[in-house]
Tab-separated table of C-alpha atoms in Angstrom:
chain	number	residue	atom	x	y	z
G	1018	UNK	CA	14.194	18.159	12.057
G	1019	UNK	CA	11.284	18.379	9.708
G	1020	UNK	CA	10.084	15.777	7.305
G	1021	UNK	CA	9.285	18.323	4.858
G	1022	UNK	CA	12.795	19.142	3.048
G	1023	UNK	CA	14.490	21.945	2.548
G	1024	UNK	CA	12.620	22.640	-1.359
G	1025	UNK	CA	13.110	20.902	-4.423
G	1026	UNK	CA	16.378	20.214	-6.349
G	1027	UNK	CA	17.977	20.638	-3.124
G	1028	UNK	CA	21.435	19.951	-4.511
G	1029	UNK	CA	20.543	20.859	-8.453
G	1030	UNK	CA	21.033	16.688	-9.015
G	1031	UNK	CA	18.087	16.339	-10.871
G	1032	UNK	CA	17.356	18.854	-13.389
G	1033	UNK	CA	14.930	22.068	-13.593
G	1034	UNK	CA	12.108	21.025	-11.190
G	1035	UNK	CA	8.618	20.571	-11.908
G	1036	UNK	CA	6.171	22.662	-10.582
G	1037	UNK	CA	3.410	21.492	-8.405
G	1038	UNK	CA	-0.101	21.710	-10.080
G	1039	UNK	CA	-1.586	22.836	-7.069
G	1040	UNK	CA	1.293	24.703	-5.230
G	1041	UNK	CA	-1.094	25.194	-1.794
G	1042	UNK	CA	-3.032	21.909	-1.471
G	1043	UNK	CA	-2.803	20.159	1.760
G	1044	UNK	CA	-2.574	16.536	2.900
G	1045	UNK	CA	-6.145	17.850	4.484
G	1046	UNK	CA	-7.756	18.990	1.150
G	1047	UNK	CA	-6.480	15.638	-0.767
G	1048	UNK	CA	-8.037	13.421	2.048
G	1049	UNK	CA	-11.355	15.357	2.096
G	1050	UNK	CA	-11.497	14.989	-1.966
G	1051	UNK	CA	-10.891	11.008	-1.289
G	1052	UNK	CA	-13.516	11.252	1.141
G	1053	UNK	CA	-15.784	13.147	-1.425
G	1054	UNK	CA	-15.217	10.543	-3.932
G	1055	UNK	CA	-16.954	7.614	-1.645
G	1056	UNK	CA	-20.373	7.623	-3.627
G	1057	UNK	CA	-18.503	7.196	-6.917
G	1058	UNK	CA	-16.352	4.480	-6.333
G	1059	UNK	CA	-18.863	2.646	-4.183
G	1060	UNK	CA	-21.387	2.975	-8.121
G	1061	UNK	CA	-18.344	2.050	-9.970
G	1062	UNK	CA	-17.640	-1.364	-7.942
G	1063	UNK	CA	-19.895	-3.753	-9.967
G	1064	UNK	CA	-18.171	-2.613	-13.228
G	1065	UNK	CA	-14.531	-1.877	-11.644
G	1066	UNK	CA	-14.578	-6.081	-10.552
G	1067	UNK	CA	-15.942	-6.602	-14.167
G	1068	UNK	CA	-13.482	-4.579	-15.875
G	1069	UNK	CA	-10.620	-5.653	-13.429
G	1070	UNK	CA	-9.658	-2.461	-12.518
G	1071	UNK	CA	-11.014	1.290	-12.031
G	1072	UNK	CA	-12.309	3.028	-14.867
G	1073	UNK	CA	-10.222	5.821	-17.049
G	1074	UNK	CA	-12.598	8.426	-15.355
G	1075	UNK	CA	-11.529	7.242	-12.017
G	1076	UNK	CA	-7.919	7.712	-12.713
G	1077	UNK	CA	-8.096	11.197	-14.176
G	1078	UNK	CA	-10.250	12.507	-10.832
G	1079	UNK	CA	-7.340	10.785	-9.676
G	1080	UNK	CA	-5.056	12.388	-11.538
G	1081	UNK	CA	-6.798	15.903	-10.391
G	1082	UNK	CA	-6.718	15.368	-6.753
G	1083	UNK	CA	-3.507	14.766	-6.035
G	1084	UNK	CA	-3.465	11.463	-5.231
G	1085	UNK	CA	-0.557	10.230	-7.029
G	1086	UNK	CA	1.831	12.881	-6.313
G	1087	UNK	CA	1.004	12.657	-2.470
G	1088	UNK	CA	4.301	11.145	-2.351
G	1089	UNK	CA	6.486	12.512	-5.265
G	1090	UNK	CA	9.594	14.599	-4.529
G	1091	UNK	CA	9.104	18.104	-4.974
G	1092	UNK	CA	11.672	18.551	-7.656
G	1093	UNK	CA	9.152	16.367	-10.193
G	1094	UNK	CA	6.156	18.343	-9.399
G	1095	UNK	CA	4.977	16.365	-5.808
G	1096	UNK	CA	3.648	17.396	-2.449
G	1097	UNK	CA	6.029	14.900	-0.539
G	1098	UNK	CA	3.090	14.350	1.868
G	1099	UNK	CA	3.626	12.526	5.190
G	1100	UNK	CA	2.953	8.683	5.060
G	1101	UNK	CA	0.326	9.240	7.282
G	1102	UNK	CA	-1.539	11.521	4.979
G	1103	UNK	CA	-1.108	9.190	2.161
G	1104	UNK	CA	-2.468	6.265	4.167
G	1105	UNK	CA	-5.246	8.244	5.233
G	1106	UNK	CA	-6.316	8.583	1.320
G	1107	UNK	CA	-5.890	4.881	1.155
G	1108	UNK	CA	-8.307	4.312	3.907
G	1109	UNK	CA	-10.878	6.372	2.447
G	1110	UNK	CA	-10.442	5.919	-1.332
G	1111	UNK	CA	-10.825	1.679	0.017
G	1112	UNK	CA	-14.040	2.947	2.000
G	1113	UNK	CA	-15.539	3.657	-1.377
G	1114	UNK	CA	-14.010	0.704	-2.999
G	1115	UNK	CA	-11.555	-1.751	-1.823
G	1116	UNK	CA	-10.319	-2.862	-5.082
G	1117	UNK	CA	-9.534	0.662	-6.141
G	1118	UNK	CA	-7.749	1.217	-2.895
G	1119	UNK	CA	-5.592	-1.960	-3.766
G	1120	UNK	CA	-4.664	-0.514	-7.041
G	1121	UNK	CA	-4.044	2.853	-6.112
G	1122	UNK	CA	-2.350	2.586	-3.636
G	1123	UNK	CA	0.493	-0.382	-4.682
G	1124	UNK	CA	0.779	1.328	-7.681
G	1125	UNK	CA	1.446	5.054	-6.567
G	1126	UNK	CA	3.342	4.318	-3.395
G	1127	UNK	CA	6.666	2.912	-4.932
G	1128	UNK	CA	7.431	6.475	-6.054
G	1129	UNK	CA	8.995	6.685	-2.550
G	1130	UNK	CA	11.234	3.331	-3.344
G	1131	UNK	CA	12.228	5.248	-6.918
G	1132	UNK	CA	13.330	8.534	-4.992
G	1133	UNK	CA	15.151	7.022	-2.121
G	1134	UNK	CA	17.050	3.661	-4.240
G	1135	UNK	CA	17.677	5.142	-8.299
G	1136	UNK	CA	20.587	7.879	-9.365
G	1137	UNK	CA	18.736	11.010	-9.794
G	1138	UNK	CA	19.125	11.069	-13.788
G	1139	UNK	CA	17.160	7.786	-14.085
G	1140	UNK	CA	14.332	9.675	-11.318
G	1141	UNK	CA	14.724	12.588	-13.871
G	1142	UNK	CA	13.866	10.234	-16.908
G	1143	UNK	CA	11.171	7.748	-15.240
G	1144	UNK	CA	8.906	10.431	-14.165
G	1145	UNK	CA	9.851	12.916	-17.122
G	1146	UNK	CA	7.921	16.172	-17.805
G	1147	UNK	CA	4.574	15.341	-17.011
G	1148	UNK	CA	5.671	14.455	-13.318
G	1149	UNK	CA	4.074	11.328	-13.288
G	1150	UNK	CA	5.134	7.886	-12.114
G	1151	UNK	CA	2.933	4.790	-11.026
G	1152	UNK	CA	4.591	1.565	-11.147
G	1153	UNK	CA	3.739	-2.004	-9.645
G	1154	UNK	CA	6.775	-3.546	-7.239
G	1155	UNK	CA	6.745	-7.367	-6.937
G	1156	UNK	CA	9.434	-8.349	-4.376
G	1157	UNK	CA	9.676	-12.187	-5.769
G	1158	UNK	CA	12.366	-11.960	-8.128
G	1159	UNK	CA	10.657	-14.033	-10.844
G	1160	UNK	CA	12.821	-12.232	-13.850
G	1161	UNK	CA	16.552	-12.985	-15.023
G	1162	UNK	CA	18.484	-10.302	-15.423
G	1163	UNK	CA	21.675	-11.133	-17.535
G	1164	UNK	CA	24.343	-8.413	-18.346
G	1165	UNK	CA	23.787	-6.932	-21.879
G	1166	UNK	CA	26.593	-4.869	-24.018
G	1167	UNK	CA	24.243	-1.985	-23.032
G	1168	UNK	CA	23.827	-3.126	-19.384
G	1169	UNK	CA	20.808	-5.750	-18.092
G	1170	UNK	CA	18.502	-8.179	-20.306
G	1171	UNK	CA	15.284	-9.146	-18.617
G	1172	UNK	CA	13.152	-12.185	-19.044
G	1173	UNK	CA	10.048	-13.324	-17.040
G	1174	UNK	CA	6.544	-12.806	-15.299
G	1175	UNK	CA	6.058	-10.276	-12.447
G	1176	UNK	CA	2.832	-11.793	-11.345
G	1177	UNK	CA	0.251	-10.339	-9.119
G	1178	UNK	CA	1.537	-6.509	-10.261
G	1179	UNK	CA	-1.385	-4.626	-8.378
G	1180	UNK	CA	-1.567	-0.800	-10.327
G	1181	UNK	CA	-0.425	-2.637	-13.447
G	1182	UNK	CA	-3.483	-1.186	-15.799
G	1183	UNK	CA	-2.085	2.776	-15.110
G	1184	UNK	CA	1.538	2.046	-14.412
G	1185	UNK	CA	4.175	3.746	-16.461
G	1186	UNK	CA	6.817	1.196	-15.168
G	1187	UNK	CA	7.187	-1.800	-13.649
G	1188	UNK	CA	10.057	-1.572	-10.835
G	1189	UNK	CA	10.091	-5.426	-9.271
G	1190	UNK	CA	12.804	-7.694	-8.058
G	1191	UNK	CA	15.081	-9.494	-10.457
G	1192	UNK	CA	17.408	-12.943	-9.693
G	1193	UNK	CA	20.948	-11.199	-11.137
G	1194	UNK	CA	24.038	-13.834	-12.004
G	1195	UNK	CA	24.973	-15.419	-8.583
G	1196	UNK	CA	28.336	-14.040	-6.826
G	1197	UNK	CA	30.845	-15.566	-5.175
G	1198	UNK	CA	30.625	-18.936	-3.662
G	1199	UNK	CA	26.975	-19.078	-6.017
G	1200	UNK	CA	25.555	-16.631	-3.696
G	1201	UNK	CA	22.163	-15.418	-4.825
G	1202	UNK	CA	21.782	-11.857	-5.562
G	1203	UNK	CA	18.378	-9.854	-6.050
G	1204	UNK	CA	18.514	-6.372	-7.401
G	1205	UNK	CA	15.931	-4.100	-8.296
G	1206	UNK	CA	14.889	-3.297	-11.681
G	1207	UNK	CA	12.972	0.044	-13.196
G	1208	UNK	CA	11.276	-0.808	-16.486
G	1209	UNK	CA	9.515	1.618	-18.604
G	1210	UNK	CA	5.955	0.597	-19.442
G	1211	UNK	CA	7.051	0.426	-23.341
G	1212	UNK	CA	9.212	-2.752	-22.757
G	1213	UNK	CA	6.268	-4.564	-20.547
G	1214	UNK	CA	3.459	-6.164	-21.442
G	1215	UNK	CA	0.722	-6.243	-18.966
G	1216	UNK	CA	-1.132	-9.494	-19.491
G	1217	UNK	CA	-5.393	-10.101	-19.285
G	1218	UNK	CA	-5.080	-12.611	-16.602
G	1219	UNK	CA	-6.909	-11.271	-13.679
G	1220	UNK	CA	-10.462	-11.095	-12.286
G	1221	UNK	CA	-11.085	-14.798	-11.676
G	1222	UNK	CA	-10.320	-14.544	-7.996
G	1223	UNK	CA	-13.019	-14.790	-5.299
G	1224	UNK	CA	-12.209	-11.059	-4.401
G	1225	UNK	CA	-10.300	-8.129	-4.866
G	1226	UNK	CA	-11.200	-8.844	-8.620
G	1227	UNK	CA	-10.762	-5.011	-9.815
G	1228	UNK	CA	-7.597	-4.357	-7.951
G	1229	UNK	CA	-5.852	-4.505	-11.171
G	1230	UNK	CA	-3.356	-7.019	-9.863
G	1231	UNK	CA	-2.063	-8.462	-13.419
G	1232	UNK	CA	0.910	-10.127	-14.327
G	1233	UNK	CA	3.683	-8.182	-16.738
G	1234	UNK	CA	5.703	-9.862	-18.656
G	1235	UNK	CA	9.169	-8.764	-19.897
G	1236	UNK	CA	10.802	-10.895	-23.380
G	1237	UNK	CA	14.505	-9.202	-24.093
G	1238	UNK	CA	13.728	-5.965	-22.611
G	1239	UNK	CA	16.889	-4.359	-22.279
G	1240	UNK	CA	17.748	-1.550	-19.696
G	1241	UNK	CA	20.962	0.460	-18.957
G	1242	UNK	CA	22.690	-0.613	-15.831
G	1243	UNK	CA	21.922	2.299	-13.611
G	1244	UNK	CA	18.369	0.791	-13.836
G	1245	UNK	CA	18.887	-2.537	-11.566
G	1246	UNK	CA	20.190	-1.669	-8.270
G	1247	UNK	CA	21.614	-4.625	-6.015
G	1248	UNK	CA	19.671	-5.059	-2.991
G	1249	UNK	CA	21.004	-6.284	0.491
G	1250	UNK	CA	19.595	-9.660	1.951
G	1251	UNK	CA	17.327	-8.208	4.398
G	1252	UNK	CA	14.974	-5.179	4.292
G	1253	UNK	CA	14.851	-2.687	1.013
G	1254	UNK	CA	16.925	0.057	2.827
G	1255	UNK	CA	16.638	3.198	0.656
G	1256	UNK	CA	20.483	5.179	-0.040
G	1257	UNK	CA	20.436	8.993	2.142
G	1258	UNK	CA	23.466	9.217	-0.423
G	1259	UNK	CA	20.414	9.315	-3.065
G	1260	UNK	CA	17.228	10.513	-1.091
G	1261	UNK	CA	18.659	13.362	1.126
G	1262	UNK	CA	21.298	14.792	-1.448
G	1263	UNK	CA	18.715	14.677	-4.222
G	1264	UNK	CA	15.600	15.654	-2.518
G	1265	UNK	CA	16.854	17.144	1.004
G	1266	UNK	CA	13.977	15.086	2.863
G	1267	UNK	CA	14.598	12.314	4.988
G	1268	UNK	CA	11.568	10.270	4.197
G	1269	UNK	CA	13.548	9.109	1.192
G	1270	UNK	CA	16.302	7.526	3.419
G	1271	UNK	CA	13.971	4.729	5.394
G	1272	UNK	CA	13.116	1.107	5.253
G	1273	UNK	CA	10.221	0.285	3.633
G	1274	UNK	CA	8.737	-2.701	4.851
G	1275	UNK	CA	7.278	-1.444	7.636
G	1276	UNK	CA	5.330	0.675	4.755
G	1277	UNK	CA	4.356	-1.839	2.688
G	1278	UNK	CA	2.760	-3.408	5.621
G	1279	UNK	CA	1.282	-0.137	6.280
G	1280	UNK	CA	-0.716	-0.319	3.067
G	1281	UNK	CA	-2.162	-3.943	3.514
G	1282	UNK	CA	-3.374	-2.117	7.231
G	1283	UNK	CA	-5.004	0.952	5.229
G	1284	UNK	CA	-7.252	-1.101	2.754
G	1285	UNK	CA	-8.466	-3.707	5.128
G	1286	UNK	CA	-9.469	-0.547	7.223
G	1287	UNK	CA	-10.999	0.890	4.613
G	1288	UNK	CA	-13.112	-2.243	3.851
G	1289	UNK	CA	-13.855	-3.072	6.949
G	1290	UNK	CA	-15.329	0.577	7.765
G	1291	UNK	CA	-17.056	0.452	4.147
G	1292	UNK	CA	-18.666	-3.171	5.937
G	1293	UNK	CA	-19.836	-0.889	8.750
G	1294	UNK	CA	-21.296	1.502	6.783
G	1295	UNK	CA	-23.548	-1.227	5.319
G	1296	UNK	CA	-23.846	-2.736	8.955
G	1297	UNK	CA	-25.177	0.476	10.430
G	1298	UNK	CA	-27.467	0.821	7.895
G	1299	UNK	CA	-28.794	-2.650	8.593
G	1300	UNK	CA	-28.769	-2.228	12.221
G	1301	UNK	CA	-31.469	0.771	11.982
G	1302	UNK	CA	-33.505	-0.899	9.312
G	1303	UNK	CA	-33.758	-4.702	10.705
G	1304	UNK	CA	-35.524	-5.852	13.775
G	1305	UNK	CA	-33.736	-8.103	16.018
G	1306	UNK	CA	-34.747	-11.968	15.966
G	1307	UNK	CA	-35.573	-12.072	19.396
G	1308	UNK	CA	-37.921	-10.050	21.854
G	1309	UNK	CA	-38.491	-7.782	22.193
G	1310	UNK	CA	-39.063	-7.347	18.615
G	1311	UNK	CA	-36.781	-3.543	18.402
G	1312	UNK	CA	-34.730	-2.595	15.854
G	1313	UNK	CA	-31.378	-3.790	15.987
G	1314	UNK	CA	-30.135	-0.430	16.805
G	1315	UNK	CA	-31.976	-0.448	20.128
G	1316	UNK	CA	-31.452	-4.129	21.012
G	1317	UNK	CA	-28.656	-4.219	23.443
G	1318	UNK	CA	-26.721	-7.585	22.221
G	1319	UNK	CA	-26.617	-5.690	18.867
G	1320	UNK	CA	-25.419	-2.563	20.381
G	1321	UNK	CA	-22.589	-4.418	22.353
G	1322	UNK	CA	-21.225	-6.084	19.194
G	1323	UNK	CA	-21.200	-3.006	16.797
G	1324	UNK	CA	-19.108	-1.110	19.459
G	1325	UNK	CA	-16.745	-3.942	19.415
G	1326	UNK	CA	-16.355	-3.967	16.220
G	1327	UNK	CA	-16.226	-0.162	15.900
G	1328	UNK	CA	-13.433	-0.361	18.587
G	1329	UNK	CA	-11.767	-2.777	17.181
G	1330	UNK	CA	-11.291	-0.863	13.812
G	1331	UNK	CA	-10.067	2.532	15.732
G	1332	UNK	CA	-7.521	0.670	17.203
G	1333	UNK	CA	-6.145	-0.134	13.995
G	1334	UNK	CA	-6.237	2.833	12.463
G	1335	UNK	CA	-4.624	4.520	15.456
G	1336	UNK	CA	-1.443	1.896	14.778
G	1337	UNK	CA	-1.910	2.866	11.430
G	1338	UNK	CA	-1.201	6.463	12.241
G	1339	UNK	CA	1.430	5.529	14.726
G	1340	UNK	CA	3.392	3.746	12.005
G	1341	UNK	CA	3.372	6.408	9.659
G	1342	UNK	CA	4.637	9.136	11.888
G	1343	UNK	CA	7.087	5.977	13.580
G	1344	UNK	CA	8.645	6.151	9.915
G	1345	UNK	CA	9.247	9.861	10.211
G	1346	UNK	CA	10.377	9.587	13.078
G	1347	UNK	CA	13.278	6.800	12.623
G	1348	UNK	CA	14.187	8.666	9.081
G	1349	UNK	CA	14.545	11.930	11.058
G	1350	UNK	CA	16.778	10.100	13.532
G	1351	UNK	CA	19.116	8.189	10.698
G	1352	UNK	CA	19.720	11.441	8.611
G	1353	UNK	CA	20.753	13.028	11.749
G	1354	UNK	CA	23.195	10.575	12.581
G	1355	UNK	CA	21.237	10.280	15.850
G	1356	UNK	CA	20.673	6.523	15.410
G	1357	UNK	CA	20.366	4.020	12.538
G	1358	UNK	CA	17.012	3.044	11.253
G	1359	UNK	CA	17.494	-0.529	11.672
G	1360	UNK	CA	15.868	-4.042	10.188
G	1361	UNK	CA	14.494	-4.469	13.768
G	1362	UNK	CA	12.681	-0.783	13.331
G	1363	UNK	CA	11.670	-1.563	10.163
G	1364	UNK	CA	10.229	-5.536	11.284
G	1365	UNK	CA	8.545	-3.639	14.764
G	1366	UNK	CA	6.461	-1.334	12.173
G	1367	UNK	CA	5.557	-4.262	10.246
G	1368	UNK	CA	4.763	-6.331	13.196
G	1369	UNK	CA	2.321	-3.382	14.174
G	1370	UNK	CA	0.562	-3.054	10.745
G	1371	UNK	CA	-0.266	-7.019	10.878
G	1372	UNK	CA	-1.535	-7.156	14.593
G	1373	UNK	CA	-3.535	-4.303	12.909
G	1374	UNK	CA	-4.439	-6.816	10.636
G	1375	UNK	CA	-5.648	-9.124	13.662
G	1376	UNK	CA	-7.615	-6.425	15.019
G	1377	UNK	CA	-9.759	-5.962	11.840
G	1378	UNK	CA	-10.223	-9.390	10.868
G	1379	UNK	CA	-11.455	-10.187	14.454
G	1380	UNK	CA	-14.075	-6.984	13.974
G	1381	UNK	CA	-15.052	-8.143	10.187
G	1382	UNK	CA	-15.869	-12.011	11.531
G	1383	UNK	CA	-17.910	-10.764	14.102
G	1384	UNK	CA	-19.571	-8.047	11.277
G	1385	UNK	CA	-20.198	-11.240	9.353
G	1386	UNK	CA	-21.083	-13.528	11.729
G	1387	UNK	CA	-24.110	-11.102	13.110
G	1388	UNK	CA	-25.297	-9.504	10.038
G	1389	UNK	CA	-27.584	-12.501	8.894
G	1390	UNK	CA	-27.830	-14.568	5.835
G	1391	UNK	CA	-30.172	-12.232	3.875
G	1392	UNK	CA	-28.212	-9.102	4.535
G	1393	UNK	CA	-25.043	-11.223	3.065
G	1394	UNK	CA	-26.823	-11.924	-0.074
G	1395	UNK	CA	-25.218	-12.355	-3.438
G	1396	UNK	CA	-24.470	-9.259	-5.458
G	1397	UNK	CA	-24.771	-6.757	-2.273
G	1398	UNK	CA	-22.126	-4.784	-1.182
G	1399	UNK	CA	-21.405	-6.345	2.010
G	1400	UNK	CA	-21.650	-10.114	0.229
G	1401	UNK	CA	-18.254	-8.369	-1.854
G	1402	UNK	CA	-16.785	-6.706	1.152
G	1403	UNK	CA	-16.569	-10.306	2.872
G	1404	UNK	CA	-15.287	-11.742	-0.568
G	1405	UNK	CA	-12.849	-8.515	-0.933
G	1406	UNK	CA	-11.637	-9.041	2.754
G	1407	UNK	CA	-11.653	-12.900	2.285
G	1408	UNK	CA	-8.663	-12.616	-0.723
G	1409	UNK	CA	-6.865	-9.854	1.585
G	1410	UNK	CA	-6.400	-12.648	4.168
G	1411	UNK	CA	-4.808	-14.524	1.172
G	1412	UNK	CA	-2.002	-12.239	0.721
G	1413	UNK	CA	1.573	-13.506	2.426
G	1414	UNK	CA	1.191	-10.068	4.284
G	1415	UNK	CA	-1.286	-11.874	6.357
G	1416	UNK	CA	0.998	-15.562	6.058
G	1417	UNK	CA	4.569	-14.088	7.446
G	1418	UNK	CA	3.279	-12.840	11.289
G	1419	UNK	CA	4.708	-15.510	12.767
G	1420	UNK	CA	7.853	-14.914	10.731
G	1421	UNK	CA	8.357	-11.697	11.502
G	1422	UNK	CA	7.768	-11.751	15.057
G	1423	UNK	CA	9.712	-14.214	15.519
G	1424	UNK	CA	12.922	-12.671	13.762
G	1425	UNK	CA	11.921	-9.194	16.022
G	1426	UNK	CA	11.871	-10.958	18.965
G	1427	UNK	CA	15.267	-12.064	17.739
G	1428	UNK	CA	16.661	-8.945	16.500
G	1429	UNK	CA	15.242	-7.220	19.552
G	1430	UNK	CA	16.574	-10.422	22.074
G	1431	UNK	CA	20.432	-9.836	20.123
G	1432	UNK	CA	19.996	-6.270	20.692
G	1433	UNK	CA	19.327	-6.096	24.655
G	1434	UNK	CA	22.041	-9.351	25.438
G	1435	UNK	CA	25.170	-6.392	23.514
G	1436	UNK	CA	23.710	-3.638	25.834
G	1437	UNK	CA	24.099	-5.924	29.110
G	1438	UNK	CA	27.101	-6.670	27.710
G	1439	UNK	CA	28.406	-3.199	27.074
G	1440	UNK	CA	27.214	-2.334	30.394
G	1441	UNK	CA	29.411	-4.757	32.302
């Protein structure tokens, strides 16, 4: 089975579709023009952490490229891209600036939440004629949602609502009336951008300070009931009832947190490769501090630590690439009926994208262990990679490894004692 669907509208549930801008463009030509953009970005950082975000010039070459339809059904005008693809762009677009990478991508990714979890007349209406859609997702479920004569009231702060400064939504978690026995319930709510207000509190963090990662607030916005969709306790798992019969394409039947721990993977490889970049160029124009008096380039202890590092950051991008098609993969296998995408799937991708995690922190401690304190000077590029990378480490992303491993080893421990089982 392909990943690539059988063509828009698939079952006519959502309206005349949109047509693609670019009907022929390829997950290749949309990396390539993310690669092509690296000198930009990388003169834009200074005012992008000033400003707290990228600039409006930024997000209409944006706009051109591609980039946020890389994972938009093709009924509103998308490419539905392969994860892969789209984490590729990530990679680079961070490589030019990390911030920007942040804000792209956790703003343009949730499209592929919205197409897999919302009826297909509330798709229809979010991402309306122009095909467009960008919305923040905070999972803490800091907003009430009350039932309203014409369906949910919303009060509360999303904080930390990285893409907030583009979105056209906000689609985060929401703490609904409690069921029985006072259980807690979560759903998930889609907001349009006219009901939120996206508040001027961020920038004073050490790093990451143009990711665009502000808080939205929401003061009796009202929404219709189709808009908040009841979650399950564990893992967001998106509805095949929605994704397949609206969009014929499996990728919008999955679990997602594997994904979401894709992205954290993409921009610290990004960064960390954007580090290099200033590393190499240090390496060929600094002599080592020993003798014989070479260039760094030439000095063997130098030459041993860069292909660490370089090492260490190809092995993460190679899980990165093996998560993405993993995804695929396991959505292939669900809509088939030839096995369930499980919460233990979805928790062994995530595992995968933090031990990426691992792999590049280890490389970017050694990068800024060896550089040397004038190289890491204030105001230069690799002095706001290490405080960029620094706040990524900040992020629970980097907090719940422990956690998660532990409830695989669980889920994967439960999973071999009912096969010995069966077997007897």
């Amino acid at each position: 089975m392909t990943t690539t669907g059988s063509g828009p509208n698939t079952l006519g549930l959502v309206g005349s579709p949109i047509p693609q801008p670019e009907p022929g463009l390829t997950a290749e030509m949309v990396i390539q023009r993310a690669r092509d953009m690296r000198d930009h970005l990388r003169s834009e950082q200074e005012a992008t952490e000033k400003r707290t975000y990228y600039s409006q010039e930024t997000h209409e070459k944006f706009e051109r490229a591609g980039f946020y339809r890389m994972l938009m059904p093709k009924a509103f005008g998308g490419y539905e891209m392969r994860i892969t693809d789209f984490m590729r762009v990530v990679v680079e677009v961070s490589r030019g600036c990390p911030s920007t990478g942040w804000c792209l991508s956790l703003g343009s990714s949730h499209v592929l939440i919205m197409a897999g979890l919302f009826a297909p007349e509330v798709q229809a209406e979010a991402v309306g004629s122009a095909g467009h859609f960008v919305a923040p997702s905070r999972m803490v479920p800091s907003v009430r949602a009350v039932p309203h004569e014409d369906g949910w009231e919303l009060n509360g702060t999303w904080d930390y609502s990285s893409g907030a400064p583009y979105s056209t939504h906000a689609m985060s978690s929401v703490m609904l009336p409690a069921g029985d026995n006072d259980a807690p319930r979560i759903g998930m709510a889609l907001v349009p951008r006219a009901q939120c207000t996206v508040l001027d509190d961020w920038g004073n963090t050490l790093g990451m300070r143009g990711s665009g990662s502000h808080s939205i607030r929401v003061e009796n916005a009202v929404v219709p009931a189709e808009h908040i969709v009841e979650m399950g306790p564990s893992s967001i798992k998106l509805d095949p009832n929605i994704g397949m019969a609206a969009h014929g394409n499996p990728m919008y039947t999955g679990r997602i947190f594997g994904v979401l721990m894709a992205e954290q993977l993409a921009i610290e490889i990004g960064l960390v490769r954007a580090a290099l970049d200033e590393y190499t160029a240090m390496m060929h124009g600094k002599k080592a501090t020993w003798n014989p008096r070479v260039t760094r380039a030439e000095d063997p202890q130098y030459q041993e630590w860069y292909g660490r590092m370089s090492t260490l950051v190809d092995v993460a991008e190679a899980a990165l690439d093996r998560i993405g098609d993993s995804y695929h993969t396991l959505c292939e296998r669900d809509a088939a009926g030839e096995g369930e995408f499980s919460h233990a799937d979805d928790l062994r991708l995530a595992s995968m994208a933090q031990q990426g995690c691992r792999l590049v922190t280890e490389a970017m401690d050694l990068l800024a262990r060896t550089s040397g304190t004038s190289v890491m000077r204030s105001g230069s590029r690799l002095e706001r990679y290490w405080r960029d990378f620094s706040t990524c480490r900040t992020h629970p992303a980097e907090l719940m490894r422990e956690l998660n491993a532990t409830q695989l080893g669980s889920e994967l421990l439960t999973a071999e004692d009912a096969a010995k089982a069966g077997a007897r």
